[in-house]
Amino acid sequence: MPSTASPVSPPAPVIRVLPAPADLPEPLPEPAVRDLRLETVLGALSDPLRLRIVRKLLLESEHFDHSCGWFGLDRPKSSLTHHFKALREAGVTRQRQYGLERRSHVRVADLDARFPGLVELVAAWEPAED
Amino acid sequence: MPSTASPVSPPAPVIRVLPAPADLPEPLPEPAVRDLRLETVLGALSDPLRLRIVRKLLLESEHFDHSCGWFGLDRPKSSLTHHFKALREAGVTRQRQYGLERRSHVRVADLDARFPGLVELVAAWEPAED
DNA sequence: TGCTATGTTCGAGAAAACTCGTACTGCACT
DNA sequence: AGTGCAGTACGAGTTTTCTCGAACATAGCA
């Protein structure tokens, strides 16, 4: 980071702009909680790759959003965009733009409110082996 | 219950073949409990019509199987066959042949064993109004 | 300025699902 | 035998979804 312009000593009391809860980027368009539809959510979760994404978010990230690359999915970028968009538009995940990265997390509270037990189901899922 | 063996009047001790738990018709082919896959089950449930079928079975029939006609679905017969088959092949319902009728019920115990909470989710579903 | 990294949009081909008409099976009843 | 009923099987048309290449956009950085 460039200095604020302090020629001499410890400069101005620079406010450290961490990604604090207050000034997160706006979430991308998503359905409101009351518009969540069970059939749509189940449809979004009926794909193994998307199930894997959501489960990984649930199990391996409590507090952070994660960009596409974090998942280590071996698919072309446009495929990933497709699936992340499907999850977001169904209301399963929320996405925010951090600079270039678009990070996702699961809307756990919203899903719990509307479909109690669903999140646990996904977290407990075990992918087909082979 | 009929008498055990009355010597004189009532002729042969005819065994009343009611659809008792013991001699139900064999279920149609279906996946075993251990082969139930969450992604498949969710896929089967991601259709509003099928969700309606399963929910109605859960809410309005505790103890009986129901034939296709019972649901009062306004669709051609071949469409219904398609959806009932989808549910059965995903492992959501069990179907038995009673003479001409093919009756369905939800595999509640099996689903509970593999995907606890899922059945409640479907029972609580409310179809989109319009 | 140009390179790299992250991710989007568009579009097309392939695969799967849905819808439903038509023809068929099998039982029951007169 | 003939009719009606419950439901299946097949096949075609339509729609949706999946998959992924190609081209584009933008931020950071040398």
PDB file of C-alpha atoms in Angstrom, chain B:
ATOM      1  CA  MET B   1     -61.973 -63.367  13.201  1.00  0.00           C
ATOM      2  CA  PRO B   2     -63.488 -66.653  11.950  1.00  0.00           C
ATOM      3  CA  SER B   3     -63.638 -69.647  14.216  1.00  0.00           C
ATOM      4  CA  THR B   4     -60.654 -71.926  14.279  1.00  0.00           C
ATOM      5  CA  ALA B   5     -62.402 -75.083  13.035  1.00  0.00           C
ATOM      6  CA  SER B   6     -66.108 -75.410  13.464  1.00  0.00           C
ATOM      7  CA  PRO B   7     -66.974 -79.056  12.746  1.00  0.00           C
ATOM      8  CA  VAL B   8     -70.454 -78.867  11.290  1.00  0.00           C
ATOM      9  CA  SER B   9     -71.944 -75.893   9.453  1.00  0.00           C
ATOM     10  CA  PRO B  10     -69.531 -73.407   7.803  1.00  0.00           C
ATOM     11  CA  PRO B  11     -67.876 -75.448   5.064  1.00  0.00           C
ATOM     12  CA  ALA B  12     -64.190 -75.422   4.510  1.00  0.00           C
ATOM     13  CA  PRO B  13     -62.123 -73.183   6.764  1.00  0.00           C
ATOM     14  CA  VAL B  14     -61.544 -70.680   4.045  1.00  0.00           C
ATOM     15  CA  ILE B  15     -58.643 -68.480   4.826  1.00  0.00           C
ATOM     16  CA  ARG B  16     -59.645 -64.888   4.263  1.00  0.00           C
ATOM     17  CA  VAL B  17     -56.974 -63.410   2.061  1.00  0.00           C
ATOM     18  CA  LEU B  18     -57.064 -59.799   3.013  1.00  0.00           C
ATOM     19  CA  PRO B  19     -54.119 -57.657   2.091  1.00  0.00           C
ATOM     20  CA  ALA B  20     -52.489 -58.486   5.399  1.00  0.00           C
ATOM     21  CA  PRO B  21     -48.921 -57.350   6.091  1.00  0.00           C
ATOM     22  CA  ALA B  22     -47.687 -60.862   5.540  1.00  0.00           C
ATOM     23  CA  ASP B  23     -48.795 -61.481   2.002  1.00  0.00           C
ATOM     24  CA  LEU B  24     -48.478 -58.191   0.245  1.00  0.00           C
ATOM     25  CA  PRO B  25     -47.632 -58.277  -3.417  1.00  0.00           C
ATOM     26  CA  GLU B  26     -43.961 -57.876  -4.122  1.00  0.00           C
ATOM     27  CA  PRO B  27     -42.813 -54.296  -4.524  1.00  0.00           C
ATOM     28  CA  LEU B  28     -41.787 -53.244  -7.990  1.00  0.00           C
ATOM     29  CA  PRO B  29     -38.043 -52.905  -8.564  1.00  0.00           C
ATOM     30  CA  GLU B  30     -36.528 -50.199  -6.413  1.00  0.00           C
ATOM     31  CA  PRO B  31     -33.129 -49.214  -5.065  1.00  0.00           C
ATOM     32  CA  ALA B  32     -32.020 -50.724  -1.762  1.00  0.00           C
ATOM     33  CA  VAL B  33     -31.662 -48.420   1.207  1.00  0.00           C
ATOM     34  CA  ARG B  34     -27.888 -48.390   0.997  1.00  0.00           C
ATOM     35  CA  ASP B  35     -28.105 -47.404  -2.645  1.00  0.00           C
ATOM     36  CA  LEU B  36     -30.191 -44.315  -2.055  1.00  0.00           C
ATOM     37  CA  ARG B  37     -28.359 -41.283  -3.349  1.00  0.00           C
ATOM     38  CA  LEU B  38     -29.096 -37.837  -2.051  1.00  0.00           C
ATOM     39  CA  GLU B  39     -28.572 -36.164  -5.405  1.00  0.00           C
ATOM     40  CA  THR B  40     -31.000 -38.554  -7.059  1.00  0.00           C
ATOM     41  CA  VAL B  41     -33.635 -38.175  -4.379  1.00  0.00           C
ATOM     42  CA  LEU B  42     -33.356 -34.408  -4.497  1.00  0.00           C
ATOM     43  CA  GLY B  43     -33.659 -34.538  -8.251  1.00  0.00           C
ATOM     44  CA  ALA B  44     -36.824 -36.564  -7.983  1.00  0.00           C
ATOM     45  CA  LEU B  45     -38.217 -34.072  -5.509  1.00  0.00           C
ATOM     46  CA  SER B  46     -37.308 -31.013  -7.523  1.00  0.00           C
ATOM     47  CA  ASP B  47     -40.459 -31.267  -9.590  1.00  0.00           C
ATOM     48  CA  PRO B  48     -43.576 -29.554  -8.226  1.00  0.00           C
ATOM     49  CA  LEU B  49     -45.917 -32.293  -9.341  1.00  0.00           C
ATOM     50  CA  ARG B  50     -43.861 -34.984  -7.684  1.00  0.00           C
ATOM     51  CA  LEU B  51     -43.462 -32.900  -4.574  1.00  0.00           C
ATOM     52  CA  ARG B  52     -47.235 -32.665  -4.505  1.00  0.00           C
ATOM     53  CA  ILE B  53     -47.582 -36.405  -4.820  1.00  0.00           C
ATOM     54  CA  VAL B  54     -45.162 -37.147  -2.027  1.00  0.00           C
ATOM     55  CA  ARG B  55     -46.558 -34.493   0.248  1.00  0.00           C
ATOM     56  CA  LYS B  56     -50.095 -35.725  -0.241  1.00  0.00           C
ATOM     57  CA  LEU B  57     -49.004 -39.241   0.555  1.00  0.00           C
ATOM     58  CA  LEU B  58     -47.319 -38.027   3.701  1.00  0.00           C
ATOM     59  CA  LEU B  59     -50.119 -35.848   4.949  1.00  0.00           C
ATOM     60  CA  GLU B  60     -53.215 -37.710   3.926  1.00  0.00           C
ATOM     61  CA  SER B  61     -52.309 -41.346   4.218  1.00  0.00           C
ATOM     62  CA  GLU B  62     -50.681 -42.853   7.201  1.00  0.00           C
ATOM     63  CA  HIS B  63     -51.437 -46.466   6.664  1.00  0.00           C
ATOM     64  CA  PHE B  64     -52.465 -47.167   3.106  1.00  0.00           C
ATOM     65  CA  ASP B  65     -51.018 -47.301  -0.308  1.00  0.00           C
ATOM     66  CA  HIS B  66     -52.750 -45.247  -2.908  1.00  0.00           C
ATOM     67  CA  SER B  67     -53.360 -45.743  -6.558  1.00  0.00           C
ATOM     68  CA  CYS B  68     -52.653 -43.174  -9.147  1.00  0.00           C
ATOM     69  CA  GLY B  69     -56.245 -42.046  -9.415  1.00  0.00           C
ATOM     70  CA  TRP B  70     -56.491 -41.168  -5.743  1.00  0.00           C
ATOM     71  CA  PHE B  71     -54.330 -38.105  -6.229  1.00  0.00           C
ATOM     72  CA  GLY B  72     -56.733 -36.344  -8.525  1.00  0.00           C
ATOM     73  CA  LEU B  73     -53.994 -35.106 -10.782  1.00  0.00           C
ATOM     74  CA  ASP B  74     -55.154 -33.522 -13.975  1.00  0.00           C
ATOM     75  CA  ARG B  75     -52.642 -35.036 -16.344  1.00  0.00           C
ATOM     76  CA  PRO B  76     -52.691 -37.733 -18.959  1.00  0.00           C
ATOM     77  CA  LYS B  77     -52.078 -41.209 -17.667  1.00  0.00           C
ATOM     78  CA  SER B  78     -48.767 -41.620 -19.390  1.00  0.00           C
ATOM     79  CA  SER B  79     -47.461 -38.497 -17.692  1.00  0.00           C
ATOM     80  CA  LEU B  80     -48.446 -39.856 -14.318  1.00  0.00           C
ATOM     81  CA  THR B  81     -46.748 -43.157 -15.018  1.00  0.00           C
ATOM     82  CA  HIS B  82     -43.626 -41.201 -15.823  1.00  0.00           C
ATOM     83  CA  HIS B  83     -43.612 -39.308 -12.552  1.00  0.00           C
ATOM     84  CA  PHE B  84     -44.533 -42.221 -10.339  1.00  0.00           C
ATOM     85  CA  LYS B  85     -41.772 -44.202 -11.928  1.00  0.00           C
ATOM     86  CA  ALA B  86     -39.303 -41.400 -11.342  1.00  0.00           C
ATOM     87  CA  LEU B  87     -40.196 -41.354  -7.672  1.00  0.00           C
ATOM     88  CA  ARG B  88     -39.926 -45.090  -7.325  1.00  0.00           C
ATOM     89  CA  GLU B  89     -36.625 -45.348  -9.174  1.00  0.00           C
ATOM     90  CA  ALA B  90     -35.150 -42.623  -7.021  1.00  0.00           C
ATOM     91  CA  GLY B  91     -36.216 -44.592  -3.969  1.00  0.00           C
ATOM     92  CA  VAL B  92     -38.718 -42.091  -2.654  1.00  0.00           C
ATOM     93  CA  THR B  93     -41.773 -44.283  -3.013  1.00  0.00           C
ATOM     94  CA  ARG B  94     -42.534 -47.981  -3.062  1.00  0.00           C
ATOM     95  CA  GLN B  95     -45.078 -49.361  -5.484  1.00  0.00           C
ATOM     96  CA  ARG B  96     -47.038 -52.573  -5.292  1.00  0.00           C
ATOM     97  CA  GLN B  97     -49.370 -54.128  -7.766  1.00  0.00           C
ATOM     98  CA  TYR B  98     -52.856 -54.859  -6.404  1.00  0.00           C
ATOM     99  CA  GLY B  99     -54.671 -56.516  -9.241  1.00  0.00           C
ATOM    100  CA  LEU B 100     -54.933 -53.791 -11.791  1.00  0.00           C
ATOM    101  CA  GLU B 101     -53.941 -50.940  -9.565  1.00  0.00           C
ATOM    102  CA  ARG B 102     -50.400 -49.969  -8.789  1.00  0.00           C
ATOM    103  CA  ARG B 103     -50.312 -48.326  -5.407  1.00  0.00           C
ATOM    104  CA  SER B 104     -47.671 -46.124  -3.896  1.00  0.00           C
ATOM    105  CA  HIS B 105     -46.471 -45.097  -0.509  1.00  0.00           C
ATOM    106  CA  VAL B 106     -43.487 -43.124   0.699  1.00  0.00           C
ATOM    107  CA  ARG B 107     -40.514 -45.080   2.044  1.00  0.00           C
ATOM    108  CA  VAL B 108     -40.502 -42.996   5.177  1.00  0.00           C
ATOM    109  CA  ALA B 109     -38.362 -45.283   7.311  1.00  0.00           C
ATOM    110  CA  ASP B 110     -35.770 -45.740   4.590  1.00  0.00           C
ATOM    111  CA  LEU B 111     -35.566 -42.050   3.869  1.00  0.00           C
ATOM    112  CA  ASP B 112     -35.361 -41.197   7.541  1.00  0.00           C
ATOM    113  CA  ALA B 113     -32.551 -43.673   7.959  1.00  0.00           C
ATOM    114  CA  ARG B 114     -30.484 -42.195   5.166  1.00  0.00           C
ATOM    115  CA  PHE B 115     -31.563 -38.573   5.032  1.00  0.00           C
ATOM    116  CA  PRO B 116     -32.983 -37.531   8.375  1.00  0.00           C
ATOM    117  CA  GLY B 117     -35.166 -34.474   8.100  1.00  0.00           C
ATOM    118  CA  LEU B 118     -35.912 -34.793   4.427  1.00  0.00           C
ATOM    119  CA  VAL B 119     -39.384 -36.221   4.865  1.00  0.00           C
ATOM    120  CA  GLU B 120     -40.352 -33.408   7.225  1.00  0.00           C
ATOM    121  CA  LEU B 121     -39.134 -30.927   4.665  1.00  0.00           C
ATOM    122  CA  VAL B 122     -41.430 -32.306   2.023  1.00  0.00           C
ATOM    123  CA  ALA B 123     -44.361 -32.552   4.399  1.00  0.00           C
ATOM    124  CA  ALA B 124     -43.933 -28.897   5.258  1.00  0.00           C
ATOM    125  CA  TRP B 125     -43.721 -27.784   1.658  1.00  0.00           C
ATOM    126  CA  GLU B 126     -46.279 -25.346   0.361  1.00  0.00           C
ATOM    127  CA  PRO B 127     -46.914 -25.284  -3.350  1.00  0.00           C
ATOM    128  CA  ALA B 128     -46.556 -21.970  -5.126  1.00  0.00           C
ATOM    129  CA  GLU B 129     -49.902 -20.217  -5.219  1.00  0.00           C
ATOM    130  CA  ASP B 130     -51.369 -18.877  -8.437  1.00  0.00           C
TER     131      ASP B 130
END
